Short mmCIF file of C-alpha atoms in Angstrom, two decimals:
data_model
loop_
_atom_site.label_atom_id
_atom_site.label_comp_id
_atom_site.label_asym_id
_atom_site.label_seq_id
_atom_site.Cartn_x
_atom_site.Cartn_y
_atom_site.Cartn_z
CA MET A 1 -32.50 71.15 -23.43
CA ASN A 2 -31.06 72.46 -26.72
CA SER A 3 -30.38 70.36 -29.78
CA ARG A 4 -26.68 70.05 -29.00
CA ASN A 5 -27.36 68.59 -25.55
CA VAL A 6 -29.98 66.23 -26.97
CA HIS A 7 -27.47 65.09 -29.58
CA LEU A 8 -24.81 64.49 -26.91
CA LEU A 9 -27.30 62.61 -24.73
CA ARG A 10 -28.21 60.29 -27.57
CA LEU A 11 -24.57 59.66 -28.37
CA ALA A 12 -24.06 58.76 -24.70
CA LEU A 13 -27.03 56.37 -24.83
CA VAL A 14 -25.63 54.70 -27.94
CA ALA A 15 -22.24 54.31 -26.26
CA VAL A 16 -23.83 52.83 -23.11
CA SER A 17 -25.94 50.45 -25.22
CA VAL A 18 -22.85 49.21 -27.08
CA LEU A 19 -21.02 48.69 -23.78
CA LEU A 20 -23.99 46.74 -22.36
CA ILE A 21 -24.18 44.54 -25.46
CA LEU A 22 -20.43 43.88 -25.47
CA GLY A 23 -20.45 43.39 -21.69
CA TYR A 24 -22.96 40.54 -21.72
CA PRO A 25 -20.21 37.85 -21.45
CA LEU A 26 -19.13 39.49 -18.16
CA ILE A 27 -22.47 38.79 -16.47
CA PRO A 28 -21.95 36.22 -13.67
CA GLU A 29 -23.03 32.65 -14.30
CA ARG A 30 -25.32 30.52 -12.18
CA LYS A 31 -24.99 26.78 -11.81
CA LEU A 32 -27.35 23.96 -10.91
CA SER A 33 -25.75 20.73 -9.69
CA LEU A 34 -27.57 17.57 -10.84
CA PHE A 35 -24.97 15.34 -9.25
CA PRO A 36 -24.00 14.85 -6.47
CA SER A 37 -27.15 16.73 -5.34
CA ALA A 38 -29.77 15.02 -7.51
CA ILE A 39 -33.24 14.57 -6.00
CA ASP A 40 -33.33 10.82 -6.72
CA LEU A 41 -31.01 8.40 -8.52
CA TYR A 42 -31.96 5.08 -10.03
CA THR A 43 -30.53 2.35 -12.25
CA ASP A 44 -32.30 0.03 -14.64
CA ASN A 45 -31.61 -2.86 -17.05
CA ASP A 46 -33.42 -4.98 -19.62
CA SER A 47 -34.65 -7.69 -17.22
CA ALA A 48 -38.23 -6.40 -17.45
CA ILE A 49 -38.33 -7.38 -21.15
CA GLY A 50 -36.53 -10.70 -20.72
CA GLY A 51 -32.94 -9.53 -21.06
CA ASN A 52 -29.84 -10.82 -19.28
CA SER A 53 -28.02 -7.51 -18.66
CA GLN A 54 -27.19 -6.39 -15.13
CA ALA A 55 -26.70 -2.91 -13.65
CA GLY A 56 -26.24 -1.45 -10.18
CA PHE A 57 -24.46 1.03 -7.96
CA ILE A 58 -21.14 -0.12 -6.50
CA ALA A 59 -20.59 2.81 -4.10
CA ALA A 60 -22.66 3.92 -1.13
CA ASP A 61 -22.74 7.52 -2.39
CA TYR A 62 -24.07 6.38 -5.80
CA SER A 63 -21.04 7.88 -7.50
CA GLN A 64 -19.96 4.57 -9.10
CA TRP A 65 -22.11 2.45 -11.36
CA SER A 66 -21.51 -0.76 -13.24
CA CYS A 67 -23.32 -2.38 -16.13
CA THR A 68 -22.86 -5.68 -17.93
CA LEU A 69 -24.56 -5.82 -21.32
CA ARG A 70 -25.33 -9.34 -22.53
CA PRO A 71 -27.04 -10.56 -25.72
CA GLY A 72 -30.32 -12.41 -25.59
CA LEU A 73 -33.05 -10.13 -26.90
CA GLU A 74 -34.69 -10.16 -30.31
CA PRO A 75 -35.39 -6.96 -32.31
CA PRO A 76 -36.95 -4.49 -31.96
CA ASN A 77 -35.77 -4.86 -28.35
CA PHE A 78 -32.07 -4.59 -27.56
CA PRO A 79 -29.95 -5.11 -24.44
CA SER A 80 -29.74 -2.01 -22.27
CA CYS A 81 -28.90 -0.58 -18.87
CA ARG A 82 -28.98 2.96 -17.60
CA ILE A 83 -28.42 5.32 -14.71
CA GLY A 84 -31.00 8.02 -14.18
CA PHE A 85 -31.66 11.20 -12.19
CA THR A 86 -35.20 12.18 -11.26
CA LEU A 87 -35.59 15.94 -11.60
CA THR A 88 -39.26 16.37 -10.75
CA GLU A 89 -39.93 18.09 -7.43
CA GLU A 90 -43.35 16.41 -7.09
CA PRO A 91 -42.74 12.68 -6.49
CA GLU A 92 -46.44 11.92 -6.77
CA ASP A 93 -46.71 13.59 -10.16
CA TRP A 94 -43.87 12.73 -12.53
CA THR A 95 -45.09 15.30 -15.10
CA GLN A 96 -44.14 18.26 -12.86
CA GLY A 97 -40.60 18.58 -14.14
CA ARG A 98 -38.06 21.27 -13.44
CA ASP A 99 -37.70 24.35 -15.66
CA LEU A 100 -34.13 24.33 -17.04
CA SER A 101 -34.77 26.75 -19.89
CA SER A 102 -32.63 29.47 -18.28
CA TYR A 103 -29.48 27.33 -18.66
CA ASP A 104 -27.57 26.96 -21.91
CA ARG A 105 -24.79 24.45 -21.11
CA ILE A 106 -24.23 21.21 -19.25
CA ARG A 107 -20.91 19.91 -17.90
CA PHE A 108 -20.04 16.25 -17.34
CA HIS A 109 -17.10 15.22 -15.15
CA TYR A 110 -16.64 11.44 -15.03
CA ASP A 111 -14.39 8.40 -15.50
CA TYR A 112 -15.42 5.59 -17.83
CA GLU A 113 -14.01 2.10 -18.20
CA GLY A 114 -15.34 -0.30 -20.83
CA PRO A 115 -15.65 -1.08 -24.55
CA ALA A 116 -18.21 1.63 -25.48
CA LYS A 117 -17.22 4.16 -28.14
CA PHE A 118 -19.87 6.61 -26.98
CA LEU A 119 -22.37 7.32 -24.20
CA ARG A 120 -25.88 8.59 -24.77
CA VAL A 121 -27.29 11.28 -22.48
CA HIS A 122 -30.93 12.24 -22.72
CA PHE A 123 -33.44 14.45 -20.98
CA ARG A 124 -37.14 13.68 -20.67
CA ASN A 125 -39.31 16.79 -20.98
CA PHE A 126 -43.07 16.67 -20.43
CA ASP A 127 -44.82 18.76 -23.09
CA LYS A 128 -48.37 19.81 -22.17
CA GLN A 129 -49.50 19.63 -25.79
CA LEU A 130 -47.67 16.51 -26.94
CA SER A 131 -47.13 14.34 -23.86
CA ASN A 132 -49.53 12.08 -21.96
CA ALA A 133 -49.37 11.69 -18.19
CA GLU A 134 -50.36 8.02 -18.58
CA ASN A 135 -47.43 7.22 -20.88
CA TYR A 136 -43.88 7.95 -19.66
CA ASN A 137 -42.47 7.45 -23.15
CA SER A 138 -44.61 10.33 -24.44
CA ALA A 139 -42.28 12.80 -22.73
CA LYS A 140 -39.87 14.31 -25.23
CA PHE A 141 -36.67 12.27 -25.66
CA ILE A 142 -33.94 14.92 -26.05
CA HIS A 143 -30.46 13.41 -26.42
CA ILE A 144 -26.81 14.02 -27.21
CA THR A 145 -23.93 11.58 -27.88
CA LEU A 146 -20.77 11.81 -25.76
CA ARG A 147 -18.08 10.34 -27.98
CA ASP A 148 -14.81 8.69 -26.92
CA PRO A 149 -15.56 8.25 -23.21
CA GLY A 150 -12.64 7.37 -20.99
CA PRO A 151 -10.84 8.34 -17.80
CA HIS A 152 -10.77 11.93 -16.55
CA ILE A 153 -13.46 13.30 -18.86
CA ASN A 154 -14.52 16.87 -18.07
CA GLU A 155 -16.46 18.36 -20.98
CA THR A 156 -19.14 21.01 -21.49
CA TYR A 157 -21.90 20.85 -24.12
CA LEU A 158 -24.43 23.39 -25.29
CA LEU A 159 -28.04 22.43 -24.63
CA ALA A 160 -28.67 23.65 -28.17
CA GLU A 161 -26.59 20.65 -29.35
CA PHE A 162 -29.19 18.23 -27.99
CA ARG A 163 -31.59 16.72 -30.54
CA LEU A 164 -35.08 15.27 -30.44
CA ALA A 165 -34.93 11.52 -31.07
CA ASP A 166 -36.20 10.45 -34.50
CA TRP A 167 -37.87 7.34 -33.06
CA TRP A 168 -39.89 9.51 -30.64
CA ILE A 169 -41.04 11.84 -33.46
CA GLN A 170 -42.10 8.87 -35.58
CA GLN A 171 -43.72 6.88 -32.76
CA PHE A 172 -45.94 9.76 -31.65
CA SER A 173 -46.47 11.28 -35.14
CA ILE A 174 -45.19 14.71 -34.13
CA PRO A 175 -45.76 17.50 -36.72
CA THR A 176 -42.54 19.05 -38.02
CA GLN A 177 -43.35 22.51 -36.62
CA GLN A 178 -43.69 21.01 -33.11
CA ALA A 179 -40.65 18.73 -33.27
CA LYS A 180 -38.39 21.05 -31.29
CA ILE A 181 -36.28 20.60 -28.17
CA SER A 182 -37.51 22.25 -24.98
CA PHE A 183 -36.44 22.25 -21.34
CA GLU A 184 -39.39 23.85 -19.54
CA ARG A 185 -40.55 20.69 -17.68
CA VAL A 186 -37.62 18.29 -17.49
CA THR A 187 -38.57 15.19 -15.52
CA SER A 188 -35.35 13.16 -15.69
CA LEU A 189 -31.82 12.84 -17.04
CA GLU A 190 -30.49 9.41 -18.05
CA ILE A 191 -27.18 7.98 -19.26
CA ASP A 192 -27.12 4.78 -21.35
CA PHE A 193 -25.42 3.29 -24.41
CA GLY A 194 -27.97 3.06 -27.24
CA GLU A 195 -27.22 1.15 -30.44
CA PRO A 196 -25.08 -0.54 -31.64
CA VAL A 197 -24.95 -2.30 -28.28
CA PRO A 198 -21.42 -2.41 -26.79
CA PHE A 199 -21.60 -5.84 -25.09
CA GLY A 200 -19.38 -6.34 -22.05
CA ASP A 201 -18.61 -4.76 -18.70
CA HIS A 202 -18.88 -1.01 -18.13
CA LYS A 203 -18.03 1.15 -15.16
CA ILE A 204 -18.76 4.84 -14.67
CA ARG A 205 -17.59 7.02 -11.81
CA LEU A 206 -19.43 10.35 -11.61
CA TYR A 207 -17.83 13.40 -10.09
CA ASN A 208 -20.12 16.16 -11.19
CA ILE A 209 -22.97 16.96 -13.56
CA GLU A 210 -24.06 20.58 -13.58
CA LEU A 211 -26.06 23.00 -15.67
CA ILE A 212 -24.59 26.42 -16.41
CA GLY A 213 -26.27 29.62 -17.55
CA LYS A 214 -26.28 33.38 -17.17
CA PHE A 215 -28.38 35.02 -14.46
CA ILE A 216 -30.23 36.65 -17.34
CA SER A 217 -30.56 35.24 -20.83
CA LYS A 218 -29.14 37.07 -23.82
CA ASP A 219 -32.63 37.59 -25.23
CA ARG A 220 -33.87 39.15 -21.99
CA TRP A 221 -30.70 41.25 -21.71
CA TYR A 222 -31.27 42.68 -25.18
CA LEU A 223 -34.96 43.16 -24.36
CA LEU A 224 -33.99 45.26 -21.33
CA ILE A 225 -31.73 47.41 -23.51
CA LEU A 226 -34.51 47.79 -26.07
CA SER A 227 -37.00 48.67 -23.32
CA ALA A 228 -34.63 51.33 -22.01
CA TRP A 229 -34.44 52.80 -25.49
CA MET A 230 -38.22 52.73 -25.82
CA LEU A 231 -38.56 54.49 -22.47
CA THR A 232 -36.02 57.08 -23.58
CA ILE A 233 -37.85 57.65 -26.86
CA VAL A 234 -41.21 57.97 -25.11
CA SER A 235 -39.71 60.39 -22.57
CA SER A 236 -38.15 62.38 -25.40
CA ILE A 237 -41.48 62.53 -27.21
CA LEU A 238 -43.29 63.63 -24.05
CA LEU A 239 -40.65 66.27 -23.39
CA HIS A 240 -40.89 67.41 -26.97
CA LEU A 241 -44.68 67.62 -26.76
CA ARG A 242 -44.40 69.67 -23.59
CA ASN A 243 -42.05 72.06 -25.36
CA LEU A 244 -44.47 72.33 -28.25
CA ARG A 245 -47.28 73.23 -25.87
CA THR A 246 -45.14 75.89 -24.22
CA GLN A 247 -44.21 77.37 -27.59
CA SER A 248 -47.82 77.35 -28.74
CA ILE A 249 -48.86 79.38 -25.66
CA GLU A 250 -46.10 81.91 -26.30
CA GLN A 251 -46.96 82.20 -29.99
CA GLN A 252 -50.76 82.14 -29.80
CA ASN A 253 -50.97 85.82 -30.88
CA GLN A 254 -48.74 85.40 -33.91
CA LEU A 255 -49.93 85.18 -37.48
CA LYS A 256 -51.52 81.96 -38.72
CA GLU A 257 -48.77 81.56 -41.29
CA MET A 258 -46.13 81.75 -38.56
CA ASN A 259 -47.98 79.12 -36.50
CA ALA A 260 -48.17 76.85 -39.54
CA TYR A 261 -44.45 77.38 -40.10
CA ALA A 262 -43.63 76.60 -36.46
CA ASN A 263 -45.80 73.47 -36.47
CA GLU A 264 -44.13 72.25 -39.65
CA LEU A 265 -40.69 72.73 -38.14
CA ASN A 266 -41.72 70.95 -34.94
CA GLN A 267 -43.15 68.03 -36.90
CA GLN A 268 -39.96 67.74 -38.91
CA SER A 269 -37.63 67.99 -35.92
CA ASN A 270 -37.78 64.26 -35.14
CA GLU A 271 -36.80 63.46 -38.73
CA TYR A 272 -33.95 65.98 -38.70
CA ARG A 273 -32.43 64.47 -35.56
CA ASN A 274 -32.18 61.11 -37.29
CA GLN A 275 -30.37 62.53 -40.31
CA ALA A 276 -26.84 63.77 -40.74
CA ILE A 277 -27.83 67.44 -40.54
CA TYR A 278 -25.62 68.68 -37.71
CA ASP A 279 -22.08 69.93 -38.05
CA THR A 280 -19.92 67.68 -35.85
CA LEU A 281 -17.47 70.46 -34.95
CA THR A 282 -19.83 73.26 -33.92
CA GLY A 283 -22.96 71.30 -33.02
CA ILE A 284 -25.18 73.53 -35.15
CA LEU A 285 -26.91 72.71 -38.42
CA ASN A 286 -24.78 72.03 -41.47
CA ARG A 287 -25.70 73.13 -44.98
CA ALA A 288 -27.85 70.04 -45.65
CA GLY A 289 -29.82 70.60 -42.45
CA ALA A 290 -30.27 74.28 -43.15
CA MET A 291 -31.51 73.66 -46.69
CA GLN A 292 -34.43 71.61 -45.39
CA ILE A 293 -35.56 74.49 -43.18
CA ILE A 294 -34.89 77.00 -45.95
CA GLU A 295 -37.24 75.10 -48.28
CA SER A 296 -39.99 75.24 -45.66
CA SER A 297 -39.33 78.89 -44.95
CA PHE A 298 -39.56 79.89 -48.59
CA ASN A 299 -42.79 77.90 -49.00
CA TRP A 300 -44.75 79.74 -46.28
CA ARG A 301 -43.12 83.16 -46.86
CA LYS A 302 -44.94 84.07 -50.08
CA ASN A 303 -46.41 87.33 -48.80
CA ASP A 304 -43.80 88.34 -46.27
CA ASP A 305 -40.99 90.82 -46.87
CA LYS A 306 -39.40 90.53 -43.42
CA LEU A 307 -37.15 87.51 -43.90
CA ALA A 308 -33.56 88.50 -43.19
CA LEU A 309 -30.58 86.57 -44.57
CA LEU A 310 -27.10 87.03 -43.03
CA ILE A 311 -23.81 85.49 -44.15
CA ILE A 312 -21.08 85.59 -41.49
CA ASP A 313 -17.40 84.94 -42.20
CA ALA A 314 -14.50 84.73 -39.71
CA ASP A 315 -11.83 87.28 -40.65
CA HIS A 316 -8.30 86.15 -41.51
CA PHE A 317 -9.14 82.61 -40.57
CA LYS A 318 -6.39 81.06 -42.65
CA GLN A 319 -3.93 83.22 -40.71
CA VAL A 320 -5.45 81.93 -37.44
CA ASN A 321 -4.82 78.33 -38.50
CA ASP A 322 -1.31 79.09 -39.74
CA THR A 323 -0.35 81.03 -36.61
CA TYR A 324 -2.06 79.15 -33.79
CA GLY A 325 -2.75 75.77 -35.36
CA HIS A 326 -5.90 74.01 -36.52
CA GLY A 327 -6.80 73.07 -32.94
CA ILE A 328 -7.27 76.73 -32.01
CA GLY A 329 -9.05 77.26 -35.32
CA ASP A 330 -11.55 74.55 -34.45
CA ILE A 331 -12.12 76.08 -31.02
CA ALA A 332 -12.71 79.46 -32.65
CA LEU A 333 -15.29 78.04 -35.08
CA ARG A 334 -17.02 76.22 -32.24
CA GLN A 335 -17.26 79.41 -30.17
CA VAL A 336 -18.58 81.39 -33.14
CA GLY A 337 -21.30 78.77 -33.64
CA GLN A 338 -22.29 78.90 -29.97
CA MET A 339 -22.19 82.70 -29.99
CA LEU A 340 -24.65 82.75 -32.89
CA LEU A 341 -26.98 80.39 -31.06
CA LEU A 342 -26.87 82.46 -27.87
CA ASN A 343 -27.61 85.74 -29.65
CA THR A 344 -30.48 84.60 -31.86
CA ARG A 345 -34.05 83.42 -31.33
CA THR A 346 -35.27 79.85 -31.28
CA ARG A 347 -37.20 80.49 -34.51
CA ASP A 348 -34.02 81.63 -36.31
CA THR A 349 -31.97 79.15 -38.33
CA VAL A 350 -28.24 79.07 -37.57
CA ALA A 351 -25.97 76.92 -39.75
CA ARG A 352 -22.35 76.41 -40.62
CA TRP A 353 -22.38 76.93 -44.37
CA GLY A 354 -18.82 75.70 -45.00
CA GLY A 355 -15.29 76.35 -43.72
CA GLU A 356 -15.35 79.51 -41.64
CA GLU A 357 -18.62 80.74 -43.17
CA PHE A 358 -21.97 80.70 -41.34
CA MET A 359 -25.53 81.46 -42.46
CA LEU A 360 -28.36 82.97 -40.45
CA LEU A 361 -32.02 83.03 -41.58
CA CYS A 362 -34.37 85.19 -39.46
CA PRO A 363 -38.14 85.24 -40.15
CA LEU A 364 -40.25 88.28 -39.20
CA THR A 365 -37.14 90.49 -39.10
CA PRO A 366 -37.39 93.83 -40.94
CA ARG A 367 -34.43 95.76 -42.31
CA GLU A 368 -33.68 97.86 -39.22
CA ALA A 369 -33.89 94.84 -36.90
CA SER A 370 -31.54 92.85 -39.14
CA MET A 371 -28.97 95.66 -39.02
CA CYS A 372 -29.19 95.77 -35.21
CA LEU A 373 -28.71 92.02 -35.11
CA ALA A 374 -25.67 92.22 -37.40
CA GLU A 375 -24.03 94.79 -35.15
CA LYS A 376 -24.90 92.75 -32.04
CA LEU A 377 -23.23 89.67 -33.53
CA ARG A 378 -20.17 91.60 -34.68
CA ALA A 379 -19.65 93.03 -31.18
CA ALA A 380 -20.24 89.66 -29.52
CA ALA A 381 -17.54 88.07 -31.70
CA GLU A 382 -14.99 90.65 -30.56
CA LYS A 383 -15.68 89.71 -26.93
CA LEU A 384 -14.99 86.00 -27.40
CA SER A 385 -12.13 84.82 -25.17
CA PHE A 386 -9.72 81.93 -25.67
CA ASP A 387 -7.83 80.11 -22.90
CA ASN A 388 -4.05 80.67 -22.91
CA LEU A 389 -4.42 83.27 -25.70
CA PRO A 390 -5.28 86.52 -23.88
CA ASP A 391 -4.13 88.70 -26.80
CA PHE A 392 -6.02 86.80 -29.48
CA THR A 393 -9.12 88.53 -30.87
CA LEU A 394 -11.41 87.02 -33.46
CA THR A 395 -13.53 89.29 -35.66
CA ILE A 396 -16.24 88.58 -38.18
CA SER A 397 -17.62 90.26 -41.28
CA ILE A 398 -21.32 90.07 -42.15
CA GLY A 399 -23.27 90.53 -45.36
CA LEU A 400 -27.03 90.89 -44.99
CA THR A 401 -30.10 91.44 -47.07
CA ILE A 402 -33.89 91.22 -46.87
CA VAL A 403 -35.43 88.53 -49.08
CA SER A 404 -37.94 90.04 -51.51
CA ARG A 405 -41.38 88.59 -52.07
CA ASN A 406 -41.37 85.55 -54.37
CA GLU A 407 -37.57 85.74 -54.58
CA SER A 408 -35.57 82.48 -54.72
CA PHE A 409 -33.06 81.64 -52.03
CA ASP A 410 -30.19 81.52 -54.53
CA ASP A 411 -30.85 85.08 -55.65
CA ALA A 412 -31.08 86.34 -52.07
CA PHE A 413 -27.93 84.45 -51.08
CA SER A 414 -26.01 85.91 -54.03
CA ARG A 415 -26.97 89.43 -52.90
CA ALA A 416 -25.98 88.76 -49.28
CA ASP A 417 -22.68 87.31 -50.50
CA LYS A 418 -21.97 90.54 -52.39
CA ALA A 419 -22.70 92.47 -49.21
CA LEU A 420 -20.19 90.27 -47.37
CA TYR A 421 -17.64 91.04 -50.07
CA GLU A 422 -18.20 94.76 -49.52
CA ALA A 423 -17.72 94.31 -45.74
CA LYS A 424 -14.45 92.46 -46.35
CA ASN A 425 -13.18 95.11 -48.75
CA GLY A 426 -14.26 97.80 -46.32
CA GLY A 427 -11.71 96.64 -43.75
CA ARG A 428 -13.41 93.60 -42.14
CA ASN A 429 -14.87 93.49 -38.62
CA ARG A 430 -18.02 95.13 -39.96
CA TRP A 431 -21.31 94.44 -41.68
CA ALA A 432 -22.78 95.60 -44.97
CA PHE A 433 -26.40 95.65 -46.18
CA LYS A 434 -27.40 95.25 -49.78
CA GLU A 435 -30.89 95.79 -51.20
#
């Protein structure tokens, strides 16, 4: 797979990842009905501590409940009554609560009649580290206040809005770092009134209480996306390592300096892919990407006089844009870039230098071989075809030189540029060599 295909594949993966992230809200929801399908319902009042309040169900299906709160208790006790739902699936062991951590909302649908300004809803969650099986009150008291109850209430609340009761934290001396809500072992859900006590008669008719959540949590969804990326990266690394091994077998008879050069390029390839070094139009290296390879090439090539430098320029390109439009001009540049890739070696560096100008750096290429390459490229350009333009022919001019020992890139480039100028002045569609 060449660099262009790898680049396109990664762009596709980024696009798919964005779609998956944005598509999370479209994942179907799952629901758990606590009423009318609760495991066990119960009601309670303050009679056990000497109070005068009364509470009970007034419908055979337990959907209607009444409570009369009366004064008569001294602080710290206060009049109370409640309706509760047992959520444990092990009646003989109340600590074996139900795991509700995969849900993130709860919906209440009810009618209320009475003087209360708010209802209090709380979960009891048994915490293995903080709770005691011998003390029911040691289970976490996680509550929320439903304000302004009345007829035809149908509201949804986030479980994240629930809070751990201050009295529970203080009573059991819970450290701050452990004073957090949790829903992994919920043993019960209760509805009561709290303080200040709203004395009088209260009636509640329940229609539905249900928990709502995605089939997969957002954290797990993102983890799956991240895992897919990690798998892709690992696969890419393995594929890259396999390619390195293949190249090393093919190049085992080459000079040590060439092996060192190849290894350096292979080690840098991962860094280059993550930088803006590719020309978006042609898919080949841009000037910034080429300069990184050029620096490496000129570092190892201290005793080599077979480094060829070619500068390629599309002839009359301004006329192409003016006559056929910039769209055709872009297609022409893209085809020139691909033609250069197809007619050069993997060790050669092909880059779009700017505008309609391209640069080609070829290690281990003597003078005669560079001239043959220049003619091969010139002829290949003439054969390029363009859809719907059968009479259109694109030609190129090439200036080439051989980089001298210890010569800087700028000096070599200046000489190749002069050779290109000679090719242009000589009638274009040709190449020129300059010592």
